[in-house]
mmCIF file of C-alpha atoms and ligand atoms in Angstrom:
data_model
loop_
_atom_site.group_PDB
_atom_site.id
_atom_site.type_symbol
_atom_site.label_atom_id
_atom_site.label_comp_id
_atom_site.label_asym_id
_atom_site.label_seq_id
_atom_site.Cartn_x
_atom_site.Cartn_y
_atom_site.Cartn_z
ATOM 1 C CA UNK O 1 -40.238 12.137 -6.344
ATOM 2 C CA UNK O 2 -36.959 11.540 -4.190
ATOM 3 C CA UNK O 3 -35.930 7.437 -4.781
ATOM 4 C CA UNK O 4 -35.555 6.567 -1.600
ATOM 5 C CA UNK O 5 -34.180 2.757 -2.281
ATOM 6 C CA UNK O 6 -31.175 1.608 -0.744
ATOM 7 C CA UNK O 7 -29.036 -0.022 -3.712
ATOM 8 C CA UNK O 8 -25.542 -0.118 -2.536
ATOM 9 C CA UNK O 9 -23.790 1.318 0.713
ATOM 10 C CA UNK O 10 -21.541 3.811 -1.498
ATOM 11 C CA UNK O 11 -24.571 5.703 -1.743
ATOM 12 C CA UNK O 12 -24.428 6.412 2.014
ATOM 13 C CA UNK O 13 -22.336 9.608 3.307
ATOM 14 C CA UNK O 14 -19.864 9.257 6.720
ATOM 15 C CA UNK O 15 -23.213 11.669 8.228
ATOM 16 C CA UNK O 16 -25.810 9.291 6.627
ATOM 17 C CA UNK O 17 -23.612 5.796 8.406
ATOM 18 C CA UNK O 18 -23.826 7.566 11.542
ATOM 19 C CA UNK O 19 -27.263 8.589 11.626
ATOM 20 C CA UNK O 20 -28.647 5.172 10.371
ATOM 21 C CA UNK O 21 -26.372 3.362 13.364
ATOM 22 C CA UNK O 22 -27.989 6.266 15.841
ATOM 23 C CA UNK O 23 -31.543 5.134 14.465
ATOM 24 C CA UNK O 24 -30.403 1.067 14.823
ATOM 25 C CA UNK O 25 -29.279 2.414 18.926
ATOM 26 C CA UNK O 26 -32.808 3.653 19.287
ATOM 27 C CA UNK O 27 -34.272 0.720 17.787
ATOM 28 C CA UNK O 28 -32.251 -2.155 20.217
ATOM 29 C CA UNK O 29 -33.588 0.361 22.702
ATOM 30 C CA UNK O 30 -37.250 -0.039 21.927
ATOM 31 C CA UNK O 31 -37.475 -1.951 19.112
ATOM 32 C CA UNK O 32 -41.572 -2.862 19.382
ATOM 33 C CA UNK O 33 -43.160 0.473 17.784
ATOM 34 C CA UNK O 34 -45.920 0.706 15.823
ATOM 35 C CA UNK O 35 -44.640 3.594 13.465
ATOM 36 C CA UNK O 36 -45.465 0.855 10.032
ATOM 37 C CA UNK O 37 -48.772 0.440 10.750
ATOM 38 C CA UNK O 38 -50.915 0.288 7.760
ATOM 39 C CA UNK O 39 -47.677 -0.024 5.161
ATOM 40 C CA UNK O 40 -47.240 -3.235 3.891
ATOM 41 C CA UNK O 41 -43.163 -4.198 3.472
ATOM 42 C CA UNK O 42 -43.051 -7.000 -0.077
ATOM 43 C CA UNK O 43 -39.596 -9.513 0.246
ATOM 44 C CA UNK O 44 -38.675 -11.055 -2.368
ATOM 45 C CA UNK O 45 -35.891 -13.572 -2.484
ATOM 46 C CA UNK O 46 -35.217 -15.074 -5.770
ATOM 47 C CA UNK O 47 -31.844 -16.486 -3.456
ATOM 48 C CA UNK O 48 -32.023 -18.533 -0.350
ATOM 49 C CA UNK O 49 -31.587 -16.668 2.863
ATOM 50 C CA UNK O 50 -32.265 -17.283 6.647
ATOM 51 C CA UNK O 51 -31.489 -14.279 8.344
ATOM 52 C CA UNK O 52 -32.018 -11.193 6.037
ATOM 53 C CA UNK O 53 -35.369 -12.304 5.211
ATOM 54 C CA UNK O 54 -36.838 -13.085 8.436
ATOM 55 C CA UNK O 55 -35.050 -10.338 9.994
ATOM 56 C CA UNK O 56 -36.342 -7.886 7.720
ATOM 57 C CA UNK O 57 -39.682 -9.898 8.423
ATOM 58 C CA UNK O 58 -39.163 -9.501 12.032
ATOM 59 C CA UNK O 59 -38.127 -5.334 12.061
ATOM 60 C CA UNK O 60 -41.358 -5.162 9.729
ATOM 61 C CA UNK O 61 -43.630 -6.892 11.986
ATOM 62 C CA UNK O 62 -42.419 -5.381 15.208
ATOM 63 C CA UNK O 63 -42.898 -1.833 13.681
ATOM 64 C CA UNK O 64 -46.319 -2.748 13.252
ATOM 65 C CA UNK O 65 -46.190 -2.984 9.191
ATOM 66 C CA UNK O 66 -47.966 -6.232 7.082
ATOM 67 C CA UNK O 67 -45.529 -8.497 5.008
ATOM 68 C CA UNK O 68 -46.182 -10.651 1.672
ATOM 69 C CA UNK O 69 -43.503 -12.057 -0.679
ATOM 70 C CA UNK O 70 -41.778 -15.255 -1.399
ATOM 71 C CA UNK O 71 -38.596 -16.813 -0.353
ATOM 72 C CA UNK O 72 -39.171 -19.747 -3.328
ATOM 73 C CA UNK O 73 -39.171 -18.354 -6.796
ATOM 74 C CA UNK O 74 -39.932 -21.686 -8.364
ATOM 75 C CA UNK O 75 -43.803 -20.812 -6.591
ATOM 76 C CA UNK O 76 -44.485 -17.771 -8.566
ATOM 77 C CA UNK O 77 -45.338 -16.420 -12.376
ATOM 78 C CA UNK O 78 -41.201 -15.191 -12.829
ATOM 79 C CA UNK O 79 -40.869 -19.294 -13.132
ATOM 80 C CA UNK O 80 -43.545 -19.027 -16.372
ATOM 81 C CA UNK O 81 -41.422 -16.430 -17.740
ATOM 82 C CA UNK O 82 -42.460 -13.565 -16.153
ATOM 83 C CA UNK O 83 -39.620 -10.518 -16.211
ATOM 84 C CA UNK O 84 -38.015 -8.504 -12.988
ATOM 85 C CA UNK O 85 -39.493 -5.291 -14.277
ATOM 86 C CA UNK O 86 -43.458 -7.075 -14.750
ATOM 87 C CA UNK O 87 -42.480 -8.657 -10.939
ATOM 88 C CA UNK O 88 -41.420 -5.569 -9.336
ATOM 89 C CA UNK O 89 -44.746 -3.392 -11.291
ATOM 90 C CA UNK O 90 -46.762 -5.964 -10.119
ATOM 91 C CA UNK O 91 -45.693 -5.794 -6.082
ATOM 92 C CA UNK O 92 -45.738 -2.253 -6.155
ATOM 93 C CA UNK O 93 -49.394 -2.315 -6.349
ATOM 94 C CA UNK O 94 -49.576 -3.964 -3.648
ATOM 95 C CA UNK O 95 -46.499 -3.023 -0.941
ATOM 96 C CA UNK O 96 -44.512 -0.092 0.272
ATOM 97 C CA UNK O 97 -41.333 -1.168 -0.010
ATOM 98 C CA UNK O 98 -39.977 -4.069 -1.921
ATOM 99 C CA UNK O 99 -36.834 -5.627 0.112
ATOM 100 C CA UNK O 100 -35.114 -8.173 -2.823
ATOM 101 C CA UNK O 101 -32.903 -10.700 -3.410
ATOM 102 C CA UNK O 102 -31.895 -11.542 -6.424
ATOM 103 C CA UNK O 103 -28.525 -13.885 -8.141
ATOM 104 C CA UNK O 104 -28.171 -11.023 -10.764
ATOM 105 C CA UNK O 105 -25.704 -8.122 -10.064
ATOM 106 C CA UNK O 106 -27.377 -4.740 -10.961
ATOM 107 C CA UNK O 107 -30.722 -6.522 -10.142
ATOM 108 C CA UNK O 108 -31.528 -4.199 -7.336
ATOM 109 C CA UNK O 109 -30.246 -1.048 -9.321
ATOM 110 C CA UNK O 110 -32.098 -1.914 -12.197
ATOM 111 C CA UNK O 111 -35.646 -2.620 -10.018
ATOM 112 C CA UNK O 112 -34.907 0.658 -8.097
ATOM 113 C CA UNK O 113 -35.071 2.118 -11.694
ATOM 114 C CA UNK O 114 -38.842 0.700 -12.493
ATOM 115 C CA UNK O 115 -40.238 0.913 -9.489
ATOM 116 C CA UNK O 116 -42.505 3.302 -8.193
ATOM 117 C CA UNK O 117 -41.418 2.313 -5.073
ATOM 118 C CA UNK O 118 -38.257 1.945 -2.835
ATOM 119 C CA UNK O 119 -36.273 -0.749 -3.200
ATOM 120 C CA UNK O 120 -33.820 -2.385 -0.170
ATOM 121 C CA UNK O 121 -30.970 -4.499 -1.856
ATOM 122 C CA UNK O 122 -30.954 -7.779 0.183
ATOM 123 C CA UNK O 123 -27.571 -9.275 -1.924
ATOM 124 C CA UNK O 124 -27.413 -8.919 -5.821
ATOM 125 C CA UNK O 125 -25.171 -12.012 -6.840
ATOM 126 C CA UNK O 126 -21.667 -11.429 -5.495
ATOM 127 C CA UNK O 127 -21.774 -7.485 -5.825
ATOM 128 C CA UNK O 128 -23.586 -5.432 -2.561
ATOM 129 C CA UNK O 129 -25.759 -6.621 0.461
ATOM 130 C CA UNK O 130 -25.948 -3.269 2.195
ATOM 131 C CA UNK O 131 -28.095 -4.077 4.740
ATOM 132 C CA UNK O 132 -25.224 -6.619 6.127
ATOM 133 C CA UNK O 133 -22.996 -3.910 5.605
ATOM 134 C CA UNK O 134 -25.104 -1.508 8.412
ATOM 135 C CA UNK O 135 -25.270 -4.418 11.175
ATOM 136 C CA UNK O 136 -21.516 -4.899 10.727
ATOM 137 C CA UNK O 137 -21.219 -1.468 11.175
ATOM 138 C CA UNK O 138 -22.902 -1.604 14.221
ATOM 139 C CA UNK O 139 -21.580 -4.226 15.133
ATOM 140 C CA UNK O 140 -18.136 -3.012 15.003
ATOM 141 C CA UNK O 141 -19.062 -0.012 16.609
ATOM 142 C CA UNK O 142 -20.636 -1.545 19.403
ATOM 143 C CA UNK O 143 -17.946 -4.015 19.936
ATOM 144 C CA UNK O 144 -14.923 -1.243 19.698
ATOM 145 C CA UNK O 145 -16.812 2.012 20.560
ATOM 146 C CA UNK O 146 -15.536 3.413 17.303
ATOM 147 C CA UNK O 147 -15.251 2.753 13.548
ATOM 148 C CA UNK O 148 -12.440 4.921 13.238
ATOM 149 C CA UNK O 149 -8.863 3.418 12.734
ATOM 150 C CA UNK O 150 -9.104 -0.357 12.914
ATOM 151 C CA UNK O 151 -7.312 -3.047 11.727
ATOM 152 C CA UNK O 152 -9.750 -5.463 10.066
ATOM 153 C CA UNK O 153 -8.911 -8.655 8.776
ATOM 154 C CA UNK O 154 -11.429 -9.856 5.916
ATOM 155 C CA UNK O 155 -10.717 -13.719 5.564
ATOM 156 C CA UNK O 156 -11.949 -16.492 3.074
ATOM 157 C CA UNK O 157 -14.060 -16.269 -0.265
ATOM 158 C CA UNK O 158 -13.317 -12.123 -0.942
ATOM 159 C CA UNK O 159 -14.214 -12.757 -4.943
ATOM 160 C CA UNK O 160 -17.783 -13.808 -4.635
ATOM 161 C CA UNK O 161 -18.245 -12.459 -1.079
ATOM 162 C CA UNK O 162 -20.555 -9.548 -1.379
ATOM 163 C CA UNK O 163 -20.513 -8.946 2.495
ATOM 164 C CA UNK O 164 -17.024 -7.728 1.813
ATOM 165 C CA UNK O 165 -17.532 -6.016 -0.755
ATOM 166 C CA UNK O 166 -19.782 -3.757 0.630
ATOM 167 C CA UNK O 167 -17.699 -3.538 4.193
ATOM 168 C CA UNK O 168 -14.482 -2.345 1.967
ATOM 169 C CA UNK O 169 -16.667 0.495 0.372
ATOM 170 C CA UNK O 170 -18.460 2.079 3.875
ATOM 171 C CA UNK O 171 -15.355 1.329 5.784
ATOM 172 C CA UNK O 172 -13.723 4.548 3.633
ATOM 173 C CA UNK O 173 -14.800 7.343 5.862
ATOM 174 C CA UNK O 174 -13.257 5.443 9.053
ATOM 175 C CA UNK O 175 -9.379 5.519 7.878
ATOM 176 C CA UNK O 176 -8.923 1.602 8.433
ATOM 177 C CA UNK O 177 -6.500 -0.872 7.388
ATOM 178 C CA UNK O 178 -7.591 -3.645 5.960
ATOM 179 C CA UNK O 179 -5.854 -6.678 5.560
ATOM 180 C CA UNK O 180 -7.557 -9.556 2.851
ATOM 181 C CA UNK O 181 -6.726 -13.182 3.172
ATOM 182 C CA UNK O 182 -8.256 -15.507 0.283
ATOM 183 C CA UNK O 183 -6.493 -17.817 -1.399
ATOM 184 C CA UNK O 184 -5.560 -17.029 -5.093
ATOM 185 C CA UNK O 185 -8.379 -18.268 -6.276
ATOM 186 C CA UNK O 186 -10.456 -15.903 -4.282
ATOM 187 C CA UNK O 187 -8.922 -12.802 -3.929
ATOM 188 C CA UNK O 188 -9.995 -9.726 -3.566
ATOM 189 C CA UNK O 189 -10.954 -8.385 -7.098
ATOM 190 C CA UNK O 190 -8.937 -6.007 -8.783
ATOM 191 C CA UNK O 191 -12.138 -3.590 -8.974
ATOM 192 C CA UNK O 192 -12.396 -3.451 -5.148
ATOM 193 C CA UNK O 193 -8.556 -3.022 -4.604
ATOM 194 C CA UNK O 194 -8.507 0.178 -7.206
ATOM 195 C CA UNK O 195 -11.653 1.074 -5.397
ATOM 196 C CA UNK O 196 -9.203 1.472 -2.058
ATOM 197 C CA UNK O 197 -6.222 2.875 -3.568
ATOM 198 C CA UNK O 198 -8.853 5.866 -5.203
ATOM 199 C CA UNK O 199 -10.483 5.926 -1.478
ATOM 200 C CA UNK O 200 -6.980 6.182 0.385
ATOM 201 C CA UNK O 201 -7.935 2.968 2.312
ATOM 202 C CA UNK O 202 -4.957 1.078 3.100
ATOM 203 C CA UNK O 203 -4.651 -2.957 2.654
ATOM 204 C CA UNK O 204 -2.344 -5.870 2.711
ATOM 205 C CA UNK O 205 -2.828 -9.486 0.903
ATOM 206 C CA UNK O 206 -2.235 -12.334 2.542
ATOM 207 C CA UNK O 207 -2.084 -15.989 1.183
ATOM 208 C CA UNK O 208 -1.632 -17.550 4.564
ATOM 209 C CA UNK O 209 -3.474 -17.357 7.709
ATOM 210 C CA UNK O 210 -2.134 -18.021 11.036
ATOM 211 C CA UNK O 211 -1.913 -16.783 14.778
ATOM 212 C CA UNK O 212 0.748 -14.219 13.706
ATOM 213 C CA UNK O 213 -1.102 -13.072 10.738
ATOM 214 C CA UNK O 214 -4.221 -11.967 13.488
ATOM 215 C CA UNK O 215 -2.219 -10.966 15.779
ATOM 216 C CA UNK O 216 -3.181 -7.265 15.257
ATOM 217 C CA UNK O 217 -6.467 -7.800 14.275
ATOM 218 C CA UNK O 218 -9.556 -5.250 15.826
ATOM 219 C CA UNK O 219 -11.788 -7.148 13.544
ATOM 220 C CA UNK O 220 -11.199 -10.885 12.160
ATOM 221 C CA UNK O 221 -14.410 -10.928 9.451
ATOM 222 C CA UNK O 222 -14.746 -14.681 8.115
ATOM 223 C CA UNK O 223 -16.994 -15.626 5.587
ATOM 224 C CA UNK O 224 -17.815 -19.078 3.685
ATOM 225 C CA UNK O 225 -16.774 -20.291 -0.104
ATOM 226 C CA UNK O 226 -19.797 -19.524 -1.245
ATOM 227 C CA UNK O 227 -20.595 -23.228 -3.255
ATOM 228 C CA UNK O 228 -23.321 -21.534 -5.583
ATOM 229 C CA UNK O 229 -21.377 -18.821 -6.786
ATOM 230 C CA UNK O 230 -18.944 -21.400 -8.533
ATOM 231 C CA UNK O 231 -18.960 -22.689 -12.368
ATOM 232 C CA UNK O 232 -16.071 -24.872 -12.125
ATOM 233 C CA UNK O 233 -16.709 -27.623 -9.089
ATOM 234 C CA UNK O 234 -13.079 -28.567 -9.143
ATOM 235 C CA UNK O 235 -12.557 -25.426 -8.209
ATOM 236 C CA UNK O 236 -14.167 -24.942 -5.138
ATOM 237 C CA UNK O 237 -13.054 -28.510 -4.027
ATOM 238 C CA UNK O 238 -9.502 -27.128 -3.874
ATOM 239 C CA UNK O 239 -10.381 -24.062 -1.836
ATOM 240 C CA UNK O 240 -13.542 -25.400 0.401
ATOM 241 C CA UNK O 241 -11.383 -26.039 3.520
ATOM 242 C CA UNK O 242 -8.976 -23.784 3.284
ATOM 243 C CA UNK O 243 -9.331 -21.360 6.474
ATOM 244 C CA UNK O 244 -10.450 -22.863 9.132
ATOM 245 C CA UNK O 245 -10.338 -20.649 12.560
ATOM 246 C CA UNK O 246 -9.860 -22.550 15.747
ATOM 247 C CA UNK O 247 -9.732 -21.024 19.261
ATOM 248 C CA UNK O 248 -6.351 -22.294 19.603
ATOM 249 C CA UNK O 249 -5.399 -19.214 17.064
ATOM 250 C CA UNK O 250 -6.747 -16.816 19.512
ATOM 251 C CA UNK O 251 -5.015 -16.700 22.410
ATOM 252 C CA UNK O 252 -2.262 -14.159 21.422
ATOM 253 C CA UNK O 253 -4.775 -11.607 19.795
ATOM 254 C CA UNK O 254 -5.649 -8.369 21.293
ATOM 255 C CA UNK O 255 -8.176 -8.174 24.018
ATOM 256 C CA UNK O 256 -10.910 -6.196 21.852
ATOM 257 C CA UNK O 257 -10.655 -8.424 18.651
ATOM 258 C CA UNK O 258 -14.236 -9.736 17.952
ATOM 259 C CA UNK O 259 -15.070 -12.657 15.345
ATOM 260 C CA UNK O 260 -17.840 -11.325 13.303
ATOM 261 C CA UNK O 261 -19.122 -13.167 9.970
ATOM 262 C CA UNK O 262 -22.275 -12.437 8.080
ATOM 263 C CA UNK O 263 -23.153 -16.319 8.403
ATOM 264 C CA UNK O 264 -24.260 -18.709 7.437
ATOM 265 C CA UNK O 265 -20.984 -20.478 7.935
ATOM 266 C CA UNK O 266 -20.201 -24.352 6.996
ATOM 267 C CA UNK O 267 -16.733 -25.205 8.392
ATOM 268 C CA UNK O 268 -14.471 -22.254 8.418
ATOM 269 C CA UNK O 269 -15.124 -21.602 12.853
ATOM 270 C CA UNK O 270 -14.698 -24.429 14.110
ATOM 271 C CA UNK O 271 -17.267 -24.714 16.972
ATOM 272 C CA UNK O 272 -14.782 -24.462 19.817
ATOM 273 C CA UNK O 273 -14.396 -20.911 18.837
ATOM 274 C CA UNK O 274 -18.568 -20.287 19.922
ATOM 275 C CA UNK O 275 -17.490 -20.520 23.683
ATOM 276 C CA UNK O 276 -14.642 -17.827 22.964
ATOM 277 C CA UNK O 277 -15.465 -14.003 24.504
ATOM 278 C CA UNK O 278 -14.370 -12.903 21.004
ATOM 279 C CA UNK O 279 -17.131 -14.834 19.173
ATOM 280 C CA UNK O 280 -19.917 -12.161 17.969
ATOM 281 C CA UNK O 281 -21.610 -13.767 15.083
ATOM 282 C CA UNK O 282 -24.134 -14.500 16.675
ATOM 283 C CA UNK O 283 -25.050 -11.312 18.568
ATOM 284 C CA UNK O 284 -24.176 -9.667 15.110
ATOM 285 C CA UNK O 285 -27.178 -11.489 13.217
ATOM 286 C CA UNK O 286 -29.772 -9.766 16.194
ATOM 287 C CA UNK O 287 -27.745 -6.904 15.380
ATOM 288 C CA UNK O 288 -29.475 -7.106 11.940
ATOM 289 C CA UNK O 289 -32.715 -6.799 13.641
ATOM 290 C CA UNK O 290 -32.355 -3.317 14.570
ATOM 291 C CA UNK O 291 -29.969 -2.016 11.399
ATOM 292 C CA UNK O 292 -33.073 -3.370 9.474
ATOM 293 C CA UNK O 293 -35.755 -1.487 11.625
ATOM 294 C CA UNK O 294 -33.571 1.668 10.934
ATOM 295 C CA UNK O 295 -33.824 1.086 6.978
ATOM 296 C CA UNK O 296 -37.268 0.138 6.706
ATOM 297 C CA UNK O 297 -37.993 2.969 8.768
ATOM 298 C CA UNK O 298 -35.385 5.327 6.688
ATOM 299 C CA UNK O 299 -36.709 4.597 3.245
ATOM 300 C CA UNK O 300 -40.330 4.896 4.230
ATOM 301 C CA UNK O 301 -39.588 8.758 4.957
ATOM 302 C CA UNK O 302 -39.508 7.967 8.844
ATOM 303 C CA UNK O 303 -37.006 10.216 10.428
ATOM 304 C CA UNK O 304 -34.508 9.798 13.606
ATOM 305 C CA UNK O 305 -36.636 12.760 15.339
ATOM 306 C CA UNK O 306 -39.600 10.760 14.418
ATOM 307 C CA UNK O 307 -37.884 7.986 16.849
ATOM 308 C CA UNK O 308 -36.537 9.534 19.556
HETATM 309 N N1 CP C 401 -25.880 -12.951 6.066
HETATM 310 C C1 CP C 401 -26.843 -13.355 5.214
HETATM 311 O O1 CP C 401 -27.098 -12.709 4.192
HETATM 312 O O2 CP C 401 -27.486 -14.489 5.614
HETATM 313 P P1 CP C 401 -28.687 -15.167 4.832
HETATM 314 O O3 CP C 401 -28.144 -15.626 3.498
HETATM 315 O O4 CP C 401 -29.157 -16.283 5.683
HETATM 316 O O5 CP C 401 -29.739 -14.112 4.613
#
């Protein structure tokens, strides 16, 4: 039987992007339908989230499907020992689709592997969250009509920040230039950057960040020093504060630049920047609403035709 689990974005063809962001269209369209009913959708967050799970919670219940799962993991058997593989067995009995969490990288590869069922990746450790990656897609679509040619400017914690990560990768069918600005301590890792250079994606490092650095920027993506992801708390002391993006920085950037970050952020927008036209953030996280219709929809064998 064709695994239909959605593991990492790199899995997803320039066609594939296009057609899942023409199913997310048809979705913000409509997006009560009752094409689920009788599936049940099983999330399982062994992290902490806000918005992926209750958005995927949300595009489940508005296409008419039942959900069960956890967001604690201290409340069920894995905290008595029980493995992945017995977990992920166990909720296949019971749901359609498993959508997981998990602080492991490879988790959600290695679950697609045992279960009999698909899998959606909702963020293995610092590695892929490709279901962020299709609402920034459509968000940057929406917000510049295109995906092709664009300067964007990833800024912040580009080690641990899976968000970006994934981006880089589905970004390589669009011909972008991408321009990373992390401090030493979190730069972009040497994986990702010969990921680009075999992908013919373009990109420039940056230790400083400024209001001539943006200047060009289609796309400034911010994202937060991810505390949890660190061993050594010294280190992320040093780092914590180090961007900060005020609106003062905006007013010589171009006229289509929107502010997009996967959220949730502690201090690096300040809030002056929410009153800015350029802010999107927030209209980025409903964007997740219908990008997560579309994949629920896609890996339970519901088509685009089916939609339209
Ligand atoms: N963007 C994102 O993954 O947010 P949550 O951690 O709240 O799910």
């Amino acid at each position: 039987m064709e695994n239909r689990s959605l593991v990492t974005i790199a899995e997803y063809s320039k066609e594939k992007i296009l057609y899942m962001l023409e199913m997310a269209k048809q979705f913000e369209k409509t997006p009560n339908r009752k094409i689920l009913q009788g599936k049940v959708v099983a999330t399982l967050f062994f992290e902490p989230s806000t918005r992926t799970r209750l958005s995927f919670e949300t595009a489940a219940n508005r296409l008419g499907a039942r959900v069960i799962g956890f967001s604690d993991p201290k409340a069920t058997s894995s905290s008595k020992g029980e493995t992945l593989k017995d977990t992920i067995m166990m909720v296949s009995n019971y749901a359609d689709v498993i959508v997981m969490r998990h602080h492991l990288e490879g988790a959600a590869r290695y679950a697609s592997e045992v279960s009999p069922v698909p899998i959606v990746n909702a963020g293995d450790g610092a590695n892929q969250h490709p279901s962020q990656t299709m609402l920034d897609l459509y968000s940057i679509y929406k917000t510049q009509g295109t995906l092709e040619n664009l300067n964007i400017y990833l800024v912040g914690d580009l080690k641990y920040g899976r968000t970006v990560h994934s981006l880089l990768m589905a970004m390589r069918h669009f011909n972008p230039v991408f321009h990373f600005i992390a401090p030493e301590e979190l730069k972009m890792p040497e994986e990702y950057k010969m990921y680009c250079r075999q992908n013919n994606i373009r990109y420039v490092e940056h230790t400083d960040f400024n209001e001539e650095i943006i200047a060009d920027a289609d796309i400034l993506y911010m994202t937060r020093v991810q505390r949890e992801r660190f061993t050594d708390m010294m280190e992320y002391e040093r780092v914590k504060n180090v961007y900060i993006l005020r609106s003062k920085m905006l007013e010589q950037t171009r006229p289509n630049l929107r502010i997009l970050h996967p959220l949730p952020r502690v201090n690096e927008i300040a809030y002056d920047v929410d009153d800015s036209p350029k802010a999107y953030y927030f209209q980025q996280a409903l964007n997740g609403l219908y990008a997560r219709e579309a994949i629920l929809c896609d890996v339970l064998g519901i088509t685009l035709q089916d939609i339209l």
